[in-house]
Coordinates of C-alpha atoms in Angstrom, one line a residue:
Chain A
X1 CA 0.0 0.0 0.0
X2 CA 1.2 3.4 -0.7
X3 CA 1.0 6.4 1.2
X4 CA -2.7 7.8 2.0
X5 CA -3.3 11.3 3.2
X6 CA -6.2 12.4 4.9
X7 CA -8.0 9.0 4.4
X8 CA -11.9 8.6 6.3
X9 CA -9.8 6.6 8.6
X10 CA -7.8 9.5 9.7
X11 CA -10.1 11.9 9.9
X12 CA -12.7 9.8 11.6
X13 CA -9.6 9.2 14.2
X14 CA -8.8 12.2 14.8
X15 CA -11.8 12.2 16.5
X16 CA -11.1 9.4 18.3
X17 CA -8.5 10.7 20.0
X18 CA -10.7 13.8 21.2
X19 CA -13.2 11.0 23.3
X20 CA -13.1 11.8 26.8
X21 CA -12.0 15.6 26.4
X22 CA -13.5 18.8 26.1
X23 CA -13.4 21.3 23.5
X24 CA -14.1 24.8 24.1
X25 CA -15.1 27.8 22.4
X26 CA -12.5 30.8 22.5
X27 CA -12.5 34.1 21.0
X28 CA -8.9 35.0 21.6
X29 CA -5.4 33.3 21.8
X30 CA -5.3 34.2 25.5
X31 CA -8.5 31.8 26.0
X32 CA -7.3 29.8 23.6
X33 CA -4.5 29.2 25.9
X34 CA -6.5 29.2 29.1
X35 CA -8.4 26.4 27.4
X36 CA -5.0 24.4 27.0
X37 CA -4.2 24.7 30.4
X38 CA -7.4 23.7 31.6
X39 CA -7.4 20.3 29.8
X40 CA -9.4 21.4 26.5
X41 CA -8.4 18.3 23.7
X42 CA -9.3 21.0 21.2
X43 CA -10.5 24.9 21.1
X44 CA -13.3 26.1 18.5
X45 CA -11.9 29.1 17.2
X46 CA -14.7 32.2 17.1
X47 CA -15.1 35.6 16.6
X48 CA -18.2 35.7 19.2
X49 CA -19.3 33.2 21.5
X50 CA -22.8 31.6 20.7
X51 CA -24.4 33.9 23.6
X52 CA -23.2 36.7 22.0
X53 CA -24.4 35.7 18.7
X54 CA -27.7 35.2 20.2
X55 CA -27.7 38.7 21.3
X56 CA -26.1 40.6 19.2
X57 CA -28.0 39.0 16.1
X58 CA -27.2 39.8 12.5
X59 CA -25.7 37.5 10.5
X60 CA -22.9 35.1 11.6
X61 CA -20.6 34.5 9.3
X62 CA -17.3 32.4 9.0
X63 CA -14.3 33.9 11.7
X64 CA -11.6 36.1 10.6
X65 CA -8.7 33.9 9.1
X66 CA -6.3 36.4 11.2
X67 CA -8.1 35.6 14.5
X68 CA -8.1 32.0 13.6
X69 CA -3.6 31.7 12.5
X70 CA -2.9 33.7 15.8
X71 CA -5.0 31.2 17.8
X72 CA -3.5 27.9 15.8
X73 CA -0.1 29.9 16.2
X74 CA -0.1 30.2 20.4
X75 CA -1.8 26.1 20.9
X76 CA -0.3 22.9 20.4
X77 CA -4.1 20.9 20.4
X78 CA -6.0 20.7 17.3
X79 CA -7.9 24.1 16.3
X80 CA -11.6 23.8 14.9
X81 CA -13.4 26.6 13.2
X82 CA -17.5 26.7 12.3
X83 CA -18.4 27.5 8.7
X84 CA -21.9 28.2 7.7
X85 CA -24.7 25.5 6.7
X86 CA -24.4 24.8 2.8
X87 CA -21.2 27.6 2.4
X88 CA -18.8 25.1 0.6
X89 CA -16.3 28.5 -0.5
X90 CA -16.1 29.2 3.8
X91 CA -14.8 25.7 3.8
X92 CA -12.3 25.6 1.1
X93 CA -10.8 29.2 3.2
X94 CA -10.8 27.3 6.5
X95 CA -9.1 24.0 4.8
X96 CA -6.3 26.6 3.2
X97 CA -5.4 27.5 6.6
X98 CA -5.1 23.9 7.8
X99 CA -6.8 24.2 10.3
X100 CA -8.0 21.0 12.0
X101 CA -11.1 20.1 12.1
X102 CA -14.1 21.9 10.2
X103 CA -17.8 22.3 11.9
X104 CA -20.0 22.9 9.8
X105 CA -22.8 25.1 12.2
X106 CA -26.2 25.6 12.6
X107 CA -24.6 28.6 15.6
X108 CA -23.9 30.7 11.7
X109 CA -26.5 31.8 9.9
X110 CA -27.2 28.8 7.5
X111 CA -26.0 29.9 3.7
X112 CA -27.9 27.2 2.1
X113 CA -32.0 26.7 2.8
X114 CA -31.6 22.6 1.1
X115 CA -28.4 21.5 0.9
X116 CA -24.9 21.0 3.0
X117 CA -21.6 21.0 2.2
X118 CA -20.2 17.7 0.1
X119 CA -17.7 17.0 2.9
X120 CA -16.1 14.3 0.8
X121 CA -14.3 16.6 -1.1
X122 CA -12.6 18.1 1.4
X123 CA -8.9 17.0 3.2
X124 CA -10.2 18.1 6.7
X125 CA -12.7 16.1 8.3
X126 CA -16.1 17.9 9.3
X127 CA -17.7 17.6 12.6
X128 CA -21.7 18.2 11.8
X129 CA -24.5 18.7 14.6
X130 CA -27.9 16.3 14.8
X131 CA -31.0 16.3 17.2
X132 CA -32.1 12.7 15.9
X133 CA -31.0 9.7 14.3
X134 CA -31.6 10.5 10.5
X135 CA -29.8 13.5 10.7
X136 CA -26.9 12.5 12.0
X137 CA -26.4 9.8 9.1
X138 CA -27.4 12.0 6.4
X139 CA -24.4 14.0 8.0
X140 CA -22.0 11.2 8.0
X141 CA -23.4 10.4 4.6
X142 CA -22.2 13.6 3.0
X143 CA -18.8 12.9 4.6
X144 CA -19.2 14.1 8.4
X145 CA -16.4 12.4 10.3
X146 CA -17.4 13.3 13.8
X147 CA -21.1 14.2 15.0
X148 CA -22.5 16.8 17.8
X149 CA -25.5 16.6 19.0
X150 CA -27.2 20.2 19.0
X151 CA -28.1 21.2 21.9
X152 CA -29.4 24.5 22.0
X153 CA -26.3 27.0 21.9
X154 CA -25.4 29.8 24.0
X155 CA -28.6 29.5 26.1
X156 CA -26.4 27.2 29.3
X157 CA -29.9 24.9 29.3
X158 CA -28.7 21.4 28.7
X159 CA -32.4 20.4 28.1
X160 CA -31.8 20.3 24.6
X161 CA -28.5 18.8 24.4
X162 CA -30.6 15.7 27.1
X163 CA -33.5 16.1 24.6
X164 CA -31.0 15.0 21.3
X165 CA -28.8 12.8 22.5
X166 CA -31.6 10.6 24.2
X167 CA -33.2 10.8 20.8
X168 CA -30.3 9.7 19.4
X169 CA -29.8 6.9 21.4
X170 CA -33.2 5.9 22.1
X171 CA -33.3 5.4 17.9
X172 CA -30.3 3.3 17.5
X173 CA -31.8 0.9 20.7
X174 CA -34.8 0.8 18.8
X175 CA -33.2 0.0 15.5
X176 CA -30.5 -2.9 17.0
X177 CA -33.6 -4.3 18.3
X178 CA -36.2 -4.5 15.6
X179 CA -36.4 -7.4 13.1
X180 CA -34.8 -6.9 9.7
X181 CA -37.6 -6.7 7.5
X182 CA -37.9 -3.3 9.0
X183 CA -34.9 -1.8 8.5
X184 CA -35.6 -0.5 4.8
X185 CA -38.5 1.0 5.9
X186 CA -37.0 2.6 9.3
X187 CA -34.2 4.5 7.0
X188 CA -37.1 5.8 4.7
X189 CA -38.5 7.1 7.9
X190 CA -36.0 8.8 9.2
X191 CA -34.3 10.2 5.7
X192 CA -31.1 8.2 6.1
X193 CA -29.0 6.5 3.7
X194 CA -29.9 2.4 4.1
X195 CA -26.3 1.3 4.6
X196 CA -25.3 3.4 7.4
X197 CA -28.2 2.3 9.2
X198 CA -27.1 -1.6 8.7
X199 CA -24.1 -0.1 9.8
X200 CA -25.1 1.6 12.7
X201 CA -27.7 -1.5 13.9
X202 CA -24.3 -3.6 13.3
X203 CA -21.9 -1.5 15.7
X204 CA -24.9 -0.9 18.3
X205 CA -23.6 2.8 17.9
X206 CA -23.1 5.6 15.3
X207 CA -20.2 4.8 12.9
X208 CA -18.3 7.9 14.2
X209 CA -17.3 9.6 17.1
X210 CA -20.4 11.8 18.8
X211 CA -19.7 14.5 21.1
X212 CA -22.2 16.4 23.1
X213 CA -23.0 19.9 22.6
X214 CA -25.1 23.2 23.3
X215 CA -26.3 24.1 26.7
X216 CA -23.6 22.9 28.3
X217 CA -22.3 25.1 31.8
X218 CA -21.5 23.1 34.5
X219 CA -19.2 20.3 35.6
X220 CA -22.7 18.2 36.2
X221 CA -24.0 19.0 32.7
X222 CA -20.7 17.1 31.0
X223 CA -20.7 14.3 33.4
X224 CA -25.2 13.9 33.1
X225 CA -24.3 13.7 29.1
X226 CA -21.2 11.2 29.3
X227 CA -23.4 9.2 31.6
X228 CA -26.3 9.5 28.5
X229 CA -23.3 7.9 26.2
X230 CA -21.6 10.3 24.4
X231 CA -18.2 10.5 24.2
X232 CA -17.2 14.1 24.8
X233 CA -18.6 17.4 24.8
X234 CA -18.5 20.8 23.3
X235 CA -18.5 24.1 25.7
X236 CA -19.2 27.3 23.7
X237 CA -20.5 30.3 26.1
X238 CA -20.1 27.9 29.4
X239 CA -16.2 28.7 30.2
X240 CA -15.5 32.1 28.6
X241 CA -19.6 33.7 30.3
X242 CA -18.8 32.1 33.4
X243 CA -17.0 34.1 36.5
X244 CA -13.8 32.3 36.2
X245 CA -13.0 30.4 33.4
X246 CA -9.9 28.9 33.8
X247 CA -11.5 27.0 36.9
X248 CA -14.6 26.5 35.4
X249 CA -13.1 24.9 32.5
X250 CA -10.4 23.0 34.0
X251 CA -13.6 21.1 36.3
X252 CA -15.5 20.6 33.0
X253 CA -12.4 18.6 31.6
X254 CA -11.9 16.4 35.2
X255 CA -15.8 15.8 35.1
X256 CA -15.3 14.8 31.8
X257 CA -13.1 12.1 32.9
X258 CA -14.7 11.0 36.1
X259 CA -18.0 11.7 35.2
X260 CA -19.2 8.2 37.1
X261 CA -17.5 9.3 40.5
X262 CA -19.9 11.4 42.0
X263 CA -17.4 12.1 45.0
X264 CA -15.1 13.5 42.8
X265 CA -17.7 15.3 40.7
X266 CA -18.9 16.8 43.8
X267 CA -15.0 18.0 45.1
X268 CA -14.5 20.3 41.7
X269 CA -17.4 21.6 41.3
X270 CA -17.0 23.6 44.3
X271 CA -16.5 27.1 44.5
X272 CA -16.4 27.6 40.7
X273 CA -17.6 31.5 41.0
X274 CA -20.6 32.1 38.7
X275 CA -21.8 30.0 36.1
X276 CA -23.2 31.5 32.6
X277 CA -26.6 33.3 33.3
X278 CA -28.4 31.8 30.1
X279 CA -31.3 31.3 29.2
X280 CA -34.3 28.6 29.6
X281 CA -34.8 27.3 26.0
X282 CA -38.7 27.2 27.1
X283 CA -38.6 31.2 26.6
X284 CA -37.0 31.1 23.1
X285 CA -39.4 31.9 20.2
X286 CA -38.9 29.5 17.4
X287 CA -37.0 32.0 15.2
X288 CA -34.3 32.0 17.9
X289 CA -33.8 28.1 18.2
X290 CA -30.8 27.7 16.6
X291 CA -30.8 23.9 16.4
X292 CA -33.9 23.9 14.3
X293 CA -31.2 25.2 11.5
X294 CA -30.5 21.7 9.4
X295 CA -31.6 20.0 6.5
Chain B
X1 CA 9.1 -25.6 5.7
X2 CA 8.9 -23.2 8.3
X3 CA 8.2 -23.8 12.1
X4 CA 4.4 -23.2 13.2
X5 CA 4.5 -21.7 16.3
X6 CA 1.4 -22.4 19.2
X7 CA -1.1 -19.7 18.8
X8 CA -0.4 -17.1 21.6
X9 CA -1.8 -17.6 25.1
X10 CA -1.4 -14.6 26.8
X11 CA -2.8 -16.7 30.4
X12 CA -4.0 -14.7 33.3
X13 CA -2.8 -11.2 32.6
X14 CA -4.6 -8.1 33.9
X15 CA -4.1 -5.0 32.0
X16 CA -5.1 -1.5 32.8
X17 CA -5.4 1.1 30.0
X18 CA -4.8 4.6 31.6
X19 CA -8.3 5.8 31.0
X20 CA -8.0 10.1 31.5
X21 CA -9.1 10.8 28.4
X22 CA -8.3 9.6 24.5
X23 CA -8.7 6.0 22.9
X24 CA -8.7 4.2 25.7
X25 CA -12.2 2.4 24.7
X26 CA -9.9 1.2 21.5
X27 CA -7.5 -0.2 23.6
X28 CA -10.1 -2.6 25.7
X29 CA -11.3 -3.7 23.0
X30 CA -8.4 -4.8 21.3
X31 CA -7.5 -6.5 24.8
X32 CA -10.9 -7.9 25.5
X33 CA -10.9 -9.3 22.1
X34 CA -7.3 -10.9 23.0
X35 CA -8.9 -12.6 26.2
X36 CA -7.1 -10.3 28.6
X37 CA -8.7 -8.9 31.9
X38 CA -8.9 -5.2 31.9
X39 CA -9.2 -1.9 33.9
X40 CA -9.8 1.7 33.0
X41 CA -6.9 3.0 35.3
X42 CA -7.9 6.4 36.2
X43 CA -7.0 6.7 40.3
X44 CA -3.4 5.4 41.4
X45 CA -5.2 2.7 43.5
X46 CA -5.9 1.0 40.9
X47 CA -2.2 0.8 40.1
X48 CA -1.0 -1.8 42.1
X49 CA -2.0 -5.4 40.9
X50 CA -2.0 -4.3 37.1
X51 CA 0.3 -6.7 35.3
X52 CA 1.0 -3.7 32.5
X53 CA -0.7 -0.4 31.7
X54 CA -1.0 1.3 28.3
X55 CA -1.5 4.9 27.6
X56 CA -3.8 5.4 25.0
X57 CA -3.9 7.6 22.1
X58 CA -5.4 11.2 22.8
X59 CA -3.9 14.8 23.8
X60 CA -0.7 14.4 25.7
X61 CA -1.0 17.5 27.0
X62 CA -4.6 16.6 28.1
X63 CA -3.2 13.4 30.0
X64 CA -0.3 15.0 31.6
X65 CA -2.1 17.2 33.0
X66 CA -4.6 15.1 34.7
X67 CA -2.6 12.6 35.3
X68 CA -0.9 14.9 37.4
X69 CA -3.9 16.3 39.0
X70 CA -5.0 13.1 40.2
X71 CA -2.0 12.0 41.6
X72 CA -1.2 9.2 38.8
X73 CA 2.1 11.0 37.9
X74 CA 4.4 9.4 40.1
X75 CA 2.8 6.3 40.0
X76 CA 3.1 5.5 37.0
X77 CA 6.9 6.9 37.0
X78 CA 7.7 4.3 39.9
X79 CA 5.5 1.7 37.8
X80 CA 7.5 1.7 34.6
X81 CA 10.8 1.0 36.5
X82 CA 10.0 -2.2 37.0
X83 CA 6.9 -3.3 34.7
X84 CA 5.7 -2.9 31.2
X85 CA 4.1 0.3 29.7
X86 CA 3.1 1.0 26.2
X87 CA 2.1 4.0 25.0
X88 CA 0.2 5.2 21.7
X89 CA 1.1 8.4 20.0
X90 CA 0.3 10.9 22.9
X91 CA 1.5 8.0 24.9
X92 CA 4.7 7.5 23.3
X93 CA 4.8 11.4 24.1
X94 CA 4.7 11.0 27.6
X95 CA 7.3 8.0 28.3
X96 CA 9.8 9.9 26.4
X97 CA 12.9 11.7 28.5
X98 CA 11.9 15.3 25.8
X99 CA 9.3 16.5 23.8
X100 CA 10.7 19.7 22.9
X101 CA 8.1 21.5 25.4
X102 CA 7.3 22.4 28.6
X103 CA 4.9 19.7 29.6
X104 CA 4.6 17.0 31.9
X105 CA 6.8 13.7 31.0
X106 CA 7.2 10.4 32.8
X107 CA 11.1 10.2 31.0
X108 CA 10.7 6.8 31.7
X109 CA 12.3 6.0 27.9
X110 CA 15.9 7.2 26.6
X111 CA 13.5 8.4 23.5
X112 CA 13.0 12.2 22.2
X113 CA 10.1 12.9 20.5
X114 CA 9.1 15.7 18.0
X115 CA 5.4 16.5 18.4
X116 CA 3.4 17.2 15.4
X117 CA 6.0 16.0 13.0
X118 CA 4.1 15.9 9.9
X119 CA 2.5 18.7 10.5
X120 CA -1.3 19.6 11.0
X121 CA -4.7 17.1 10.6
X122 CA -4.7 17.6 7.1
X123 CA -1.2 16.0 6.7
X124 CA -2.4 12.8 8.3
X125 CA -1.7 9.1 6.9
X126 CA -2.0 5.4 6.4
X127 CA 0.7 3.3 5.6
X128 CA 2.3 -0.2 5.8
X129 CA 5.5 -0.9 8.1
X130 CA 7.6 -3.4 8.3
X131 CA 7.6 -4.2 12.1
X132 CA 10.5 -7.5 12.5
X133 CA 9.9 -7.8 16.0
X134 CA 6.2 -8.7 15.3
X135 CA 7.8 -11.7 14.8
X136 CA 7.6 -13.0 18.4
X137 CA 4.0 -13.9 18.5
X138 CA 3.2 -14.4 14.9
X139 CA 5.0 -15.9 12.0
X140 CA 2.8 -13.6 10.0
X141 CA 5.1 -11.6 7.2
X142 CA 2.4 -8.8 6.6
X143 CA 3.2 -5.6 7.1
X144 CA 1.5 -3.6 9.6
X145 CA -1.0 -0.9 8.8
X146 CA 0.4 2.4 10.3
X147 CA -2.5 4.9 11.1
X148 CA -0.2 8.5 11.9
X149 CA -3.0 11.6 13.5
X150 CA -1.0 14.7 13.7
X151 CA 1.8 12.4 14.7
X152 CA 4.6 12.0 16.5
X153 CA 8.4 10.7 15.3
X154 CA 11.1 9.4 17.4
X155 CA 14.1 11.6 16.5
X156 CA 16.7 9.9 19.0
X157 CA 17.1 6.6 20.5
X158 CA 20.0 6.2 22.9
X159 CA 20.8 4.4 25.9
X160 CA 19.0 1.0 26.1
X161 CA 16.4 1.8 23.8
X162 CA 15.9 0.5 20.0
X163 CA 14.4 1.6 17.0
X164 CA 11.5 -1.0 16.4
X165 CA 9.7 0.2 12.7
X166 CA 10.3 2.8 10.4
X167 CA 9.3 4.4 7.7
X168 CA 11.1 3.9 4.5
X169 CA 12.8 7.3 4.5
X170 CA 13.8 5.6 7.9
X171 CA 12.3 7.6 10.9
X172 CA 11.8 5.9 13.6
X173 CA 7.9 5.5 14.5
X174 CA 8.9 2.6 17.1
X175 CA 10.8 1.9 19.6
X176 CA 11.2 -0.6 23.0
X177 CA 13.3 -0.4 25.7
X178 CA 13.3 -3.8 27.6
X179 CA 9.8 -3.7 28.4
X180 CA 8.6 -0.5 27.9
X181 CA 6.9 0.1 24.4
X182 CA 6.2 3.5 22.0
X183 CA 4.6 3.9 19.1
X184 CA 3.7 7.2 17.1
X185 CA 0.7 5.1 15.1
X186 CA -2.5 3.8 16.4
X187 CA -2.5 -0.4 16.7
X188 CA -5.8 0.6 18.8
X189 CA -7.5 2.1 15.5
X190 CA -7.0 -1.1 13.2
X191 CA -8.7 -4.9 13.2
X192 CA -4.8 -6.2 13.5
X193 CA -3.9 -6.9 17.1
X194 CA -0.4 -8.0 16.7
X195 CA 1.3 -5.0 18.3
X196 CA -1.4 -5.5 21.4
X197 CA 0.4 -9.6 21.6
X198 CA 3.8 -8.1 21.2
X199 CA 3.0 -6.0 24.2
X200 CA 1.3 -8.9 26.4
X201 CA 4.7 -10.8 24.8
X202 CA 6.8 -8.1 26.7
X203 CA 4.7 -8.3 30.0
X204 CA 5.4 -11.8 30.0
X205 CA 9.1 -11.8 28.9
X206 CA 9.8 -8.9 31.9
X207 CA 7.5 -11.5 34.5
X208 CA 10.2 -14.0 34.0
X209 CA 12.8 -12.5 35.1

């Protein structure tokens, strides 16, 4: 065999080696090196935090490729960046700064109403978000390497985040479990491609890595949503609108990894200063529910 | 013709995978699959009747870090004087004696690493190594299939320790030093679980002594 660059196997491993971490949203290279310190396995590189999106609104639009080299510059972890639903072009800029990992977010302003980004064609491998089963395979289908489930960003209400990745896994339960016959007329159901769902009844889990995200603000929150099964989680506003990040965040990574030891769960999440005020997803009108972005 | 060897029995071993954060899930499966007993080591207590540990795959930086904040740092120091450790990429990273960073490192192995040889995700690769010492537990000739993520290489091997594959430009991506084991690929990512035997191999070879 020759040498293969940048093969599904690679990029799907990357991932891999993220399980068990933490990666955190940062808007500077000084978070972006508070995040290493605390234990992040990766930093999301932003221009605003998804709380700030929320309340600034306008549109939100791929990060400044300055903003992103000065942060991949001052880290030695991988550095993600979020493109826009459907904005291929955002991709191919992101990809030219080799940067590590690409999410393609429902957080920006979505640039396409139908389709997403062919992420086959791309080098980097894309992490895509999901609130149910079908989604997340139509994801992987166009080339997804990693999964998130949504969550509802920058509100600190991990209702959603619970909501999605029960959803996800209450799906695959019910699909390992149901007889055969049914399985071409499950993936009609839920609009996913009929060989990942053999896969994904064959593995008893999604084919890639799936990460928890959106709502997530307390060392609890990561260690209720490892206990639900996924294998990591994404904080966004939770660290950098919270009283003191670098203790915050540094709890959210040890809860992360002992997230079935309540005494230890309960000895760092003491004194963490304030968490993220946020907001309760139940107050949201439906033009503000940003996981409902996604086709 | 050429000897058959008895298929491997790797008997009553009880491995621990260091289980902070990274592939460690990999790992126990590969070992599981092998018919080893395993732990996910993540509190130095559960140190102490382990028969050999591996560190898995993931962020070194990430590891060191908790490792030392749970106090598994000297641990494991003490427990690779005298018993077998492999570790995987990020693990590799951490039993060397230099990374070329400020970080924590267990210098258990006369190795020095360079992190992020290849360079960034997108430089990322499958190949096939030639891995002689394989030969141990398998008569198999097949080459091995090398998985390198943002990857490390072995620039310097000195004291006791030896180059164990490389790539054909001839990096080093392996190395051993009596019975502690580095590699900057992934064994943990692929169906092929001749490295993980090798491994069991050097618990073994160290237990009689």
């Amino acid at each position: 065999m020759e040498t293969q660059v940048s093969t599904f196997t690679t990029k799907k491993g990357l991932a891999q080696m993220l399980k068990g971490g933490v990666i955190m949203d940062v808007v500077t290279p000084d978070h972006a090196k508070i995040a290493e310190d605390a234990g992040a396995v990766a930093v999301m590189a932003l221009e605003r935090v998804p709380a700030d999106i929320r309340s600034d609104g306008g549109v939100a639009r791929m990060s400044d490729p300055e903003l992103i080299m000065e942060i991949m510059k001052c880290v030695s972890i991988p550095v993600m960046a979020k493109v826009r639903i459907g904005h291929f072009v955002e991709a191919q800029i992101i990809e030219a700064l080799e940067v590590d990992y690409i999410d393609e977010s429902e957080v920006l302003t979505p640039a396409d109403e139908a389709y997403h980004i062919n992420k086959h064609q791309f080098k980097t491998p894309f992490v895509c978000g999901c609130r149910n089963l079908g989604e997340a395979l139509r994801r992987i289908g166009e080339g997804a390497a990693m999964i998130r489930t949504k969550g509802e960003a920058g509100t600190g209400d991990v209702i959603e985040a619970v909501r999605h990745a029960r959803t996800v896994f209450g799906e695959i339960k019910q699909l390992c479990n149901m007889p055969e016959e049914e399985l071409m007329t499950f993936a009609k159901n839920i609009g996913a491609p009929y060989e990942l769902v053999k896969e994904t009844r064959e593995l008893g889990r999604l084919p890639v890595v799936n990460f928890a995200a959106g709502g997530i603000a307390t060392p609890a929150d990561a260690a209720l949503m490892m206990q639900l099964g996924v294998d990591g989680v994404f904080v966004g506003s939770g660290v950098f609108k919270a009283g003191n990040p670098a203790k915050r965040g540094e709890a959210i990574v040890k809860a992360v990894t002992h997230y079935k030891n309540p005494e230890i769960l309960a000895e760092i999440s003491r004194n963490l200063g304030e968490a993220m005020v946020g907001r309760n997803v139940s107050d949201l009108a439906d033009n503000e529910r940003l996981s409902e972005r996604g086709w | 013709m050429k000897e058959t060897r008895p298929p491997f029995d790797p008997g009553p071993l009880k491995v621990g995978v260091l289980a902070l954060q990274g592939s460690f899930q990999e790992h126990l499966a590969v070992l599981t699959g092998i018919g080893v007993q395993t732990v996910e080591l993540r509190l130095p207590e559960q140190i102490h009747d382990l028969d050999g540990i591996i560190i898995p795959g993931g962020e070194s930086t990430t590891i060191g870090k908790l490792a030392v904040d749970f106090d598994l740092f000297e641990p494991l120091r003490n427990y690779g004087k005298k018993k077998a450790i492999w570790g995987t990429c990020a693990g590799a990273i951490f039993l060397s004696k230099d990374a070329h960073r400020n970080q924590p490192l267990l210098e258990l192995m006369d190795i020095t690493v360079d992190r992020n040889a290849f360079g960034r995700q997108i430089a990322s690769f499958e190949t096939e190594l030639d891995i002689p010492a394989l030969e141990v537990i398998s008569s198999t000739p097949a080459a091995f299939p090398g998985i390198f993520i943002r990857a490390p290489l072995i620039t310097a091997v000195e004291g006791e320790a030896e180059a164990l594959a490389k790539l054909p430009d001839g990096r080093i991506v392996a190395a051993r030093q009596g019975y502690l084991l580095a590699t900057a690929f992934h064994p943990e990512l692929t169906d092929d679980d001749r490295v993980h035997r090798y491994f069991l191999h050097l618990i073994q070879e160290n237990r009689g002594h």
